[in-house]
Amino acid sequence: MAGLTAATKIAHSGKSVLILSQGTGVLSLSSGCVDILGKNHLSQLVQENAQHPYAKVGLELIQESCTYFKKIMAAEKQQFVGEYDKNFLLSTDFGTVRPTGLVPQGMAAGDVRLSGNTLVMGIEQLLDFYPQLITTGVNKIRQKLSIAGRWHWGGSLQLDLENVAQFTPVTIANWLEKQENLEQFIRQIKEIIKANEQLAIERIGLPAVLGNHRHSQVLQQLADHIPYAIFEIPVGQPTVPGMRVINGLTNTIKKLGGKVQLSSKVNRAYWEAESFAVEVDSPGRPTVFRSEHLILATGGIYGQGLTRTTERTVEPICNLLVSPLQEDNKNLLASRKFFTDKAQPYAYQGIEVDQNLAPLTGDHQAKKIKVVGRSIAGYDPVIEKNGLGVALATGYQAGKIIAEGGELC
Amino acid sequence: MLEQAVKGNLDKCMKCGICVANCPVANNTSKFSGPKHMGPELTRFRLDENITLEEQVDYCCNCRSCEIACPSGVKVSLLNAFYKSHLKSQQQKINFRDNLLGRPGILAQLGSINTGITNFMLKKDLMKYSLDRILGISKHSSFPPYQKENFIKWFGRRPKFSSSKKVVYFVGCSTNYNSPEIGKSVVQVLEHNGYEVIVPHQGCCGLPLIANGYLDAAKSQGTDNLTSFMPYVDKGYPVIVNCTSCSLTLKSEYHEMMNLSGATKLAGAVYDFSEFLRHLKQKGQLNTDFKPMPLKLAYHNPCHLKAQGIGEPSLELLQLIPQLNVFEIDQGCCGLSGSYGFKKEKYQISMHIGQKLFDTVAQINPDYVTTDCNGCAMQLLHGTGKKTIHPAVILAKAIEKV
């Protein structure tokens, strides 16, 4: 998210931008929503925690990045709703809930706090989607929150998927884009609604398979024929909503003349002859690409943007200094409990940056590097539930600085 | 098996499924469970020597889309290729078709005995029907014609251009026998930039053998090519290759898959033709005095070029030609994957895979399509009816004096 957003902003300014990436990245594994606020009170966080990436970019820029994201995605026929300082509360496919900020229009009606009865339907062949698990979990939460109405399992659609390869959300989403298949889908939804008419439902929940590249057309046809609000629940890996976001950002970059080059793992980047030399691990011998600016959007420990030696955590591409473990956790890289509600010590490690997202330590060329997303020190996206929000805001900030040709502060 | 698993970076697989979402075969047929299952998942079981034979691995077309998309660097195609080879070695019956399709050089030599008759017969419905029934080569396939004088013969009889700057040229079967004009254009452009081109004795790169599961035969092929090319590589001469599948094989499979002696050094010397020209341009040594070419082109980026991580050097060079309008098609795999799309049971899959590409070409409506891979060129011609030209041919035209 961070790299793609930065590249989009730069490409919009007319400057040339090249993304070098080992693969497609893990944005497609996300829910397709942007978690911004998470559990935090944003203005309080920004004031009290100067080390947090949100504090580096500021509230105004967080808001600006959300507006920008919504505008980009709308141009790609993906409407997003929501604000930077409010949460939706949506269901996961396990029946737990997740707070999130920017949400595709096709998910907005799935806020678990909306009163009234909801009918959740599955697809017989989509084995990883368990409507009963979802409704059981969500109803427990609704009961705690004293919300009127329940989520009901309505049944499963039995689609004619004979010619579909692999019953995954992606293949079903592609299947649904053919008119005759969508008509079959709508017919079966109507049958299930009729069979459950005693419930007086107000909305319908479905697995997130409502089209891949033609999502807006599929949503429109559903709205034209089904008289209830419909929402998707992301399921599987990768998720279709996650893939839509990647495709939307990538398409935008390419339309603006930017390049996205996969199969291009970067070994190292260094300053040479008044530019950055970025060395890609191509078969045979490295291929060097040159640029005036460098944005490091390689992720954290899971993404291999930060790697562990036996003694310390390092940033392997630019050899930037990684912040040490916090004083109170000096001898502990990870909590002893794997599933804990406490932040992991290693999570706060990363590159410490200034307000321009340049590394705090390093020579003057390091100032031309922008560090974005998970590579930045000072936060734990899992506990705080704000991973893509930080990625969006910092990616946008980095792109804006380069696009406008100067430092912001 | 363990060595193969390690080479394939098996333990890096986090089972995210991104490879499956990007696999053109898994998204177009139910006969292939996808790269995640056939690659890393089943390799774990294959580490135990009691291996169940999963014949569906034959549906992997070796396009490398899985590897290109994988965020963890798992070499899924490598794992599948090793397994295909194991599968073939266990089969009792000889597979004549795969043996033939794995040896395009030998097929071409036979077909070139009389190109007139061969080309005539390959167009005939009766011949196509017979190949379909007897060998399982799809009757819907179009076979590229063999040329009367292949490139190597032409090169051998022309006056030598001498220079202190030298390159060696790996021609490839398709360029040599079907499209010698590509080879002639490669030579023309290189000589125009002051390079003497040397064409050593050579055979097929071996990729069709790998793709059809004959790894030992591919190793033998690779060893012969290394014997020919290494004396030049040792002198520091770049090795120029105009087909991106051949260049990927020389850069990657010879050492990663086949562990051939000298292969790592060879890989370091291999350049895709356009990659080499871009390299010259970066050093300020490329003659960019191109004449205007007011044409509309659609450019297809082959999978095996994407897998090399070198960008799109052809596109960069074509954009230097005045008045040439180049549109990038950007619709993924063409579907042919070398010999894959010629097979009866894979033809329809191949055409489904390429359909978006064909539709986009129709929308762009270019004067010509251009691509670096000879296999993709065949598929694009077959699927769109549009003449497909290699970038080398366009560059050669652009340097011709008015």
XYZ file of N, CA and C in Angstrom, chain A residues 18 20-29 161-168 170-171 174 177 212-213 236-239 243 246 250-251 254 258-265 280-290 302-304, chain B residues 12 14-18 20-22 25-34 36 67-74 248 251-252 255-256 264 267-272 275 278 282 306-312 315-316 319 328 330 356:
336
model
N 9.283 4.174 -10.888
C 9.406 2.734 -11.144
C 9.303 2.014 -9.803
N 10.026 -1.411 -7.971
C 10.752 -2.673 -8.090
C 10.319 -3.556 -6.932
N 9.782 -4.723 -7.250
C 9.224 -5.567 -6.203
C 9.500 -7.030 -6.490
N 9.718 -7.810 -5.447
C 9.949 -9.240 -5.647
C 8.689 -9.886 -6.227
N 7.542 -9.581 -5.683
C 6.282 -10.143 -6.157
C 5.217 -9.078 -6.091
N 3.968 -9.495 -6.017
C 2.887 -8.509 -6.014
C 2.700 -7.855 -4.655
N 3.441 -8.292 -3.652
C 3.253 -7.751 -2.306
C 2.073 -8.430 -1.634
N 1.797 -8.018 -0.418
C 0.773 -8.726 0.364
C -0.509 -7.919 0.546
N -0.647 -6.830 -0.191
C -1.872 -6.028 -0.090
C -3.097 -6.858 -0.459
N -2.909 -7.825 -1.380
C -4.044 -8.658 -1.784
C -4.469 -9.631 -0.684
N -3.666 -9.755 0.362
C -4.049 -10.611 1.483
C -4.886 -9.823 2.505
N -20.956 -24.329 -11.224
C -19.561 -23.937 -11.393
C -18.758 -25.027 -12.094
N -19.419 -25.787 -12.929
C -18.772 -26.951 -13.545
C -17.504 -26.601 -14.288
N -17.519 -25.459 -14.995
C -16.334 -25.114 -15.795
C -15.371 -24.199 -15.056
N -15.624 -24.016 -13.789
C -14.731 -23.140 -13.031
C -13.560 -23.956 -12.507
N -12.379 -23.393 -12.715
C -11.186 -24.037 -12.181
C -11.037 -23.616 -10.734
N -10.883 -24.481 -9.851
C -10.618 -24.158 -8.440
C -11.711 -23.293 -7.853
N -12.314 -23.746 -6.802
C -13.370 -22.940 -6.167
C -12.735 -21.997 -5.153
N -12.173 -20.938 -5.669
C -11.597 -19.923 -4.791
C -12.413 -18.650 -4.974
N -11.461 -15.850 -5.940
C -11.064 -15.143 -7.168
C -11.734 -15.773 -8.391
N -11.730 -17.095 -8.477
C -12.312 -17.724 -9.670
C -13.825 -17.543 -9.675
N -14.566 -14.036 -10.843
C -14.429 -13.940 -12.300
C -15.633 -14.585 -12.991
N -18.804 -12.525 -13.380
C -18.811 -11.372 -14.279
C -19.479 -11.683 -15.624
N -14.604 -9.163 -9.948
C -13.186 -8.867 -9.743
C -12.861 -7.561 -10.453
N -12.764 -7.607 -11.788
C -12.471 -6.395 -12.561
C -13.736 -5.589 -12.873
N -10.845 -15.953 2.349
C -9.801 -16.627 1.587
C -8.528 -15.815 1.469
N -7.592 -16.410 0.750
C -6.322 -15.737 0.489
C -5.912 -16.021 -0.946
N -5.588 -15.026 -1.735
C -5.818 -13.612 -1.462
C -7.314 -13.284 -1.472
N -7.694 -12.160 -0.909
C -9.102 -11.767 -0.941
C -9.374 -10.995 -2.223
N -7.379 -7.746 -3.848
C -6.881 -7.731 -5.228
C -7.430 -6.532 -5.983
N -5.217 -3.540 -5.074
C -3.928 -3.599 -5.781
C -4.117 -3.257 -7.248
N -2.410 -0.114 -9.118
C -1.462 -0.456 -10.183
C -1.926 0.095 -11.519
N -3.209 -0.057 -11.813
C -3.747 0.472 -13.085
C -3.557 1.977 -13.160
N 0.068 2.825 -13.924
C 0.430 2.527 -15.317
C -0.209 3.528 -16.280
N 3.667 5.426 -15.064
C 4.587 4.791 -14.124
C 4.769 3.322 -14.471
N 5.785 2.699 -13.869
C 6.066 1.298 -14.164
C 6.041 0.472 -12.877
N 5.481 -0.712 -12.986
C 5.490 -1.642 -11.856
C 6.195 -2.906 -12.339
N 7.343 -3.179 -11.793
C 8.165 -4.288 -12.289
C 8.300 -5.350 -11.194
N 7.739 -6.507 -11.492
C 7.794 -7.596 -10.519
C 9.007 -8.478 -10.801
N 9.132 -9.549 -10.057
C 10.260 -10.469 -10.199
C 11.564 -9.674 -10.102
N 11.572 -8.656 -9.259
C 12.698 -7.715 -9.181
C 13.089 -7.464 -7.732
N 13.569 -8.502 -7.091
C 14.019 -8.369 -5.702
C 15.251 -7.486 -5.685
N 18.981 -4.925 -8.800
C 17.968 -5.977 -8.771
C 18.647 -7.326 -8.963
N 18.169 -8.301 -8.230
C 18.731 -9.647 -8.277
C 18.199 -10.396 -9.493
N 18.625 -9.969 -10.712
C 18.163 -10.618 -11.948
C 18.956 -11.901 -12.163
N 18.398 -12.886 -12.857
C 19.173 -14.105 -13.139
C 20.420 -13.758 -13.940
N 21.520 -14.371 -13.597
C 22.750 -14.144 -14.349
C 23.627 -13.096 -13.715
N 23.132 -11.902 -13.644
C 23.890 -10.800 -13.021
C 22.894 -9.725 -12.600
N 23.273 -8.928 -11.589
C 22.327 -7.890 -11.143
C 22.070 -6.870 -12.248
N 20.874 -6.319 -12.232
C 20.544 -5.223 -13.144
C 20.402 -3.976 -12.296
N 21.052 -2.897 -12.745
C 21.042 -1.663 -11.956
C 20.084 -0.664 -12.575
N 19.222 -0.123 -11.738
C 18.315 0.959 -12.147
C 18.709 2.208 -11.367
N 18.596 3.362 -12.018
C 19.058 4.595 -11.369
C 17.901 5.523 -11.075
N 8.181 -9.518 8.730
C 7.447 -10.503 7.932
C 7.656 -10.267 6.442
N 7.733 -9.015 6.068
C 7.903 -8.683 4.654
C 9.340 -8.747 4.199
N 10.263 -9.026 5.124
C 11.701 -9.116 4.864
C 12.331 -7.754 4.580
N 10.253 -21.066 2.132
C 9.816 -19.677 2.116
C 8.319 -19.566 1.829
N 4.650 -19.313 2.259
C 3.777 -19.101 3.410
C 2.314 -19.419 3.058
N 2.121 -20.099 1.937
C 0.804 -20.584 1.514
C -0.215 -19.460 1.389
N 0.244 -18.333 0.893
C -0.669 -17.196 0.781
C -1.653 -17.337 -0.375
N -1.299 -18.168 -1.365
C -2.216 -18.385 -2.483
C -2.129 -17.344 -3.581
N -1.217 -16.379 -3.452
C -1.092 -15.357 -4.492
C -0.691 -16.001 -5.815
N -1.606 -18.906 -6.959
C -2.793 -19.517 -7.566
C -3.661 -18.454 -8.228
N -3.802 -17.317 -7.551
C -4.619 -16.236 -8.108
C -4.016 -15.699 -9.401
N -2.719 -15.837 -9.581
C -2.052 -15.320 -10.762
C -1.723 -16.384 -11.814
N -3.135 -20.904 -15.928
C -3.711 -22.236 -16.164
C -4.777 -22.549 -15.119
N -4.446 -22.360 -13.843
C -5.395 -22.670 -12.764
C -6.660 -21.836 -12.880
N -6.545 -20.647 -13.486
C -7.718 -19.789 -13.644
C -8.503 -20.069 -14.920
N -8.036 -21.088 -15.692
C -8.748 -21.390 -16.929
C -9.073 -22.854 -17.131
N -8.760 -23.688 -16.156
C -9.142 -25.091 -16.258
C -9.241 -25.697 -14.869
N -10.104 -26.683 -14.740
C -10.205 -27.369 -13.453
C -9.228 -28.544 -13.387
N -8.420 -28.720 -14.447
C -7.536 -29.888 -14.491
C -6.205 -29.658 -13.771
N -5.975 -28.431 -13.309
C -4.707 -28.110 -12.657
C -5.021 -27.462 -11.334
N -4.555 -28.097 -10.245
C -4.932 -27.583 -8.933
C -4.181 -26.319 -8.566
N -3.200 -25.961 -9.356
C -2.548 -24.670 -9.125
C -1.131 -24.809 -8.620
N 0.473 -23.583 -6.019
C 0.734 -23.770 -4.584
C 0.662 -25.250 -4.231
N 5.953 -17.458 -9.990
C 7.197 -16.928 -9.416
C 7.243 -15.414 -9.510
N 6.737 -14.888 -10.612
C 6.728 -13.440 -10.815
C 5.883 -12.769 -9.732
N 4.769 -13.418 -9.367
C 3.851 -12.818 -8.394
C 4.215 -13.126 -6.942
N 4.969 -14.195 -6.708
C 5.204 -14.662 -5.334
C 5.954 -13.628 -4.506
N 5.385 -13.186 -3.373
C 6.079 -12.190 -2.561
C 7.243 -12.785 -1.763
N 7.333 -14.127 -1.724
C 8.353 -14.763 -0.894
C 9.517 -15.352 -1.687
N 9.470 -15.242 -3.002
C 10.582 -15.738 -3.808
C 10.639 -17.258 -3.923
N 9.504 -17.924 -3.840
C 9.483 -19.385 -4.013
C 9.571 -19.697 -5.508
N 16.317 -16.673 -20.828
C 16.026 -17.063 -19.446
C 16.612 -18.432 -19.134
N 20.324 -17.963 -18.718
C 20.647 -17.177 -17.522
C 20.312 -17.936 -16.244
N 19.315 -18.789 -16.306
C 18.763 -19.319 -15.069
C 18.783 -20.845 -14.996
N 22.139 -23.201 -14.637
C 22.817 -23.416 -13.354
C 21.834 -23.749 -12.244
N 20.680 -23.087 -12.206
C 19.753 -23.345 -11.099
C 19.136 -24.722 -11.177
N 27.161 -20.790 -14.406
C 27.045 -19.511 -13.685
C 27.809 -18.426 -14.438
N 25.865 -17.491 -17.498
C 24.699 -16.670 -17.147
C 25.086 -15.206 -16.988
N 26.268 -14.986 -16.407
C 26.726 -13.610 -16.196
C 27.040 -12.885 -17.485
N 27.217 -13.657 -18.585
C 27.571 -13.044 -19.863
C 26.382 -12.882 -20.798
N 25.244 -13.480 -20.438
C 24.097 -13.494 -21.357
C 23.301 -12.191 -21.268
N 22.971 -11.654 -22.422
C 22.121 -10.465 -22.513
C 20.982 -10.750 -23.472
N 19.786 -10.368 -23.097
C 18.733 -10.258 -24.091
C 19.176 -9.173 -25.080
N 18.263 -5.764 -24.095
C 18.971 -5.458 -22.839
C 20.393 -4.984 -23.162
N 20.299 -1.492 -24.619
C 20.042 -0.516 -23.553
C 21.322 -0.283 -22.751
N 23.172 3.243 -22.114
C 23.511 3.784 -20.790
C 24.976 4.218 -20.742
N 9.456 -10.899 -18.193
C 9.075 -10.401 -16.856
C 9.867 -11.137 -15.782
N 10.052 -12.457 -16.007
C 10.736 -13.268 -14.996
C 12.205 -12.882 -14.843
N 12.747 -12.136 -15.811
C 14.168 -11.802 -15.751
C 14.439 -10.554 -14.909
N 13.400 -9.787 -14.580
C 13.618 -8.623 -13.730
C 14.535 -7.577 -14.343
N 14.497 -7.443 -15.668
C 15.360 -6.450 -16.321
C 14.541 -5.314 -16.902
N 13.254 -5.294 -16.614
C 12.410 -4.229 -17.144
C 11.972 -4.556 -18.554
N 11.733 -3.516 -19.345
C 11.253 -3.669 -20.719
C 12.188 -2.925 -21.669
N 10.841 -1.955 -25.187
C 9.891 -0.843 -25.175
C 10.638 0.486 -25.067
N 11.651 0.519 -24.214
C 12.452 1.739 -24.050
C 13.135 2.108 -25.363
N 10.693 3.348 -28.102
C 10.201 4.701 -27.824
C 11.194 5.781 -28.260
N 1.403 -0.423 -24.958
C 1.692 -1.660 -24.258
C 0.385 -2.419 -24.022
N -0.205 -5.330 -22.100
C -0.292 -5.568 -20.654
C -1.496 -6.431 -20.262
N -7.765 -12.474 -23.498
C -7.744 -11.040 -23.122
C -6.714 -10.297 -23.967
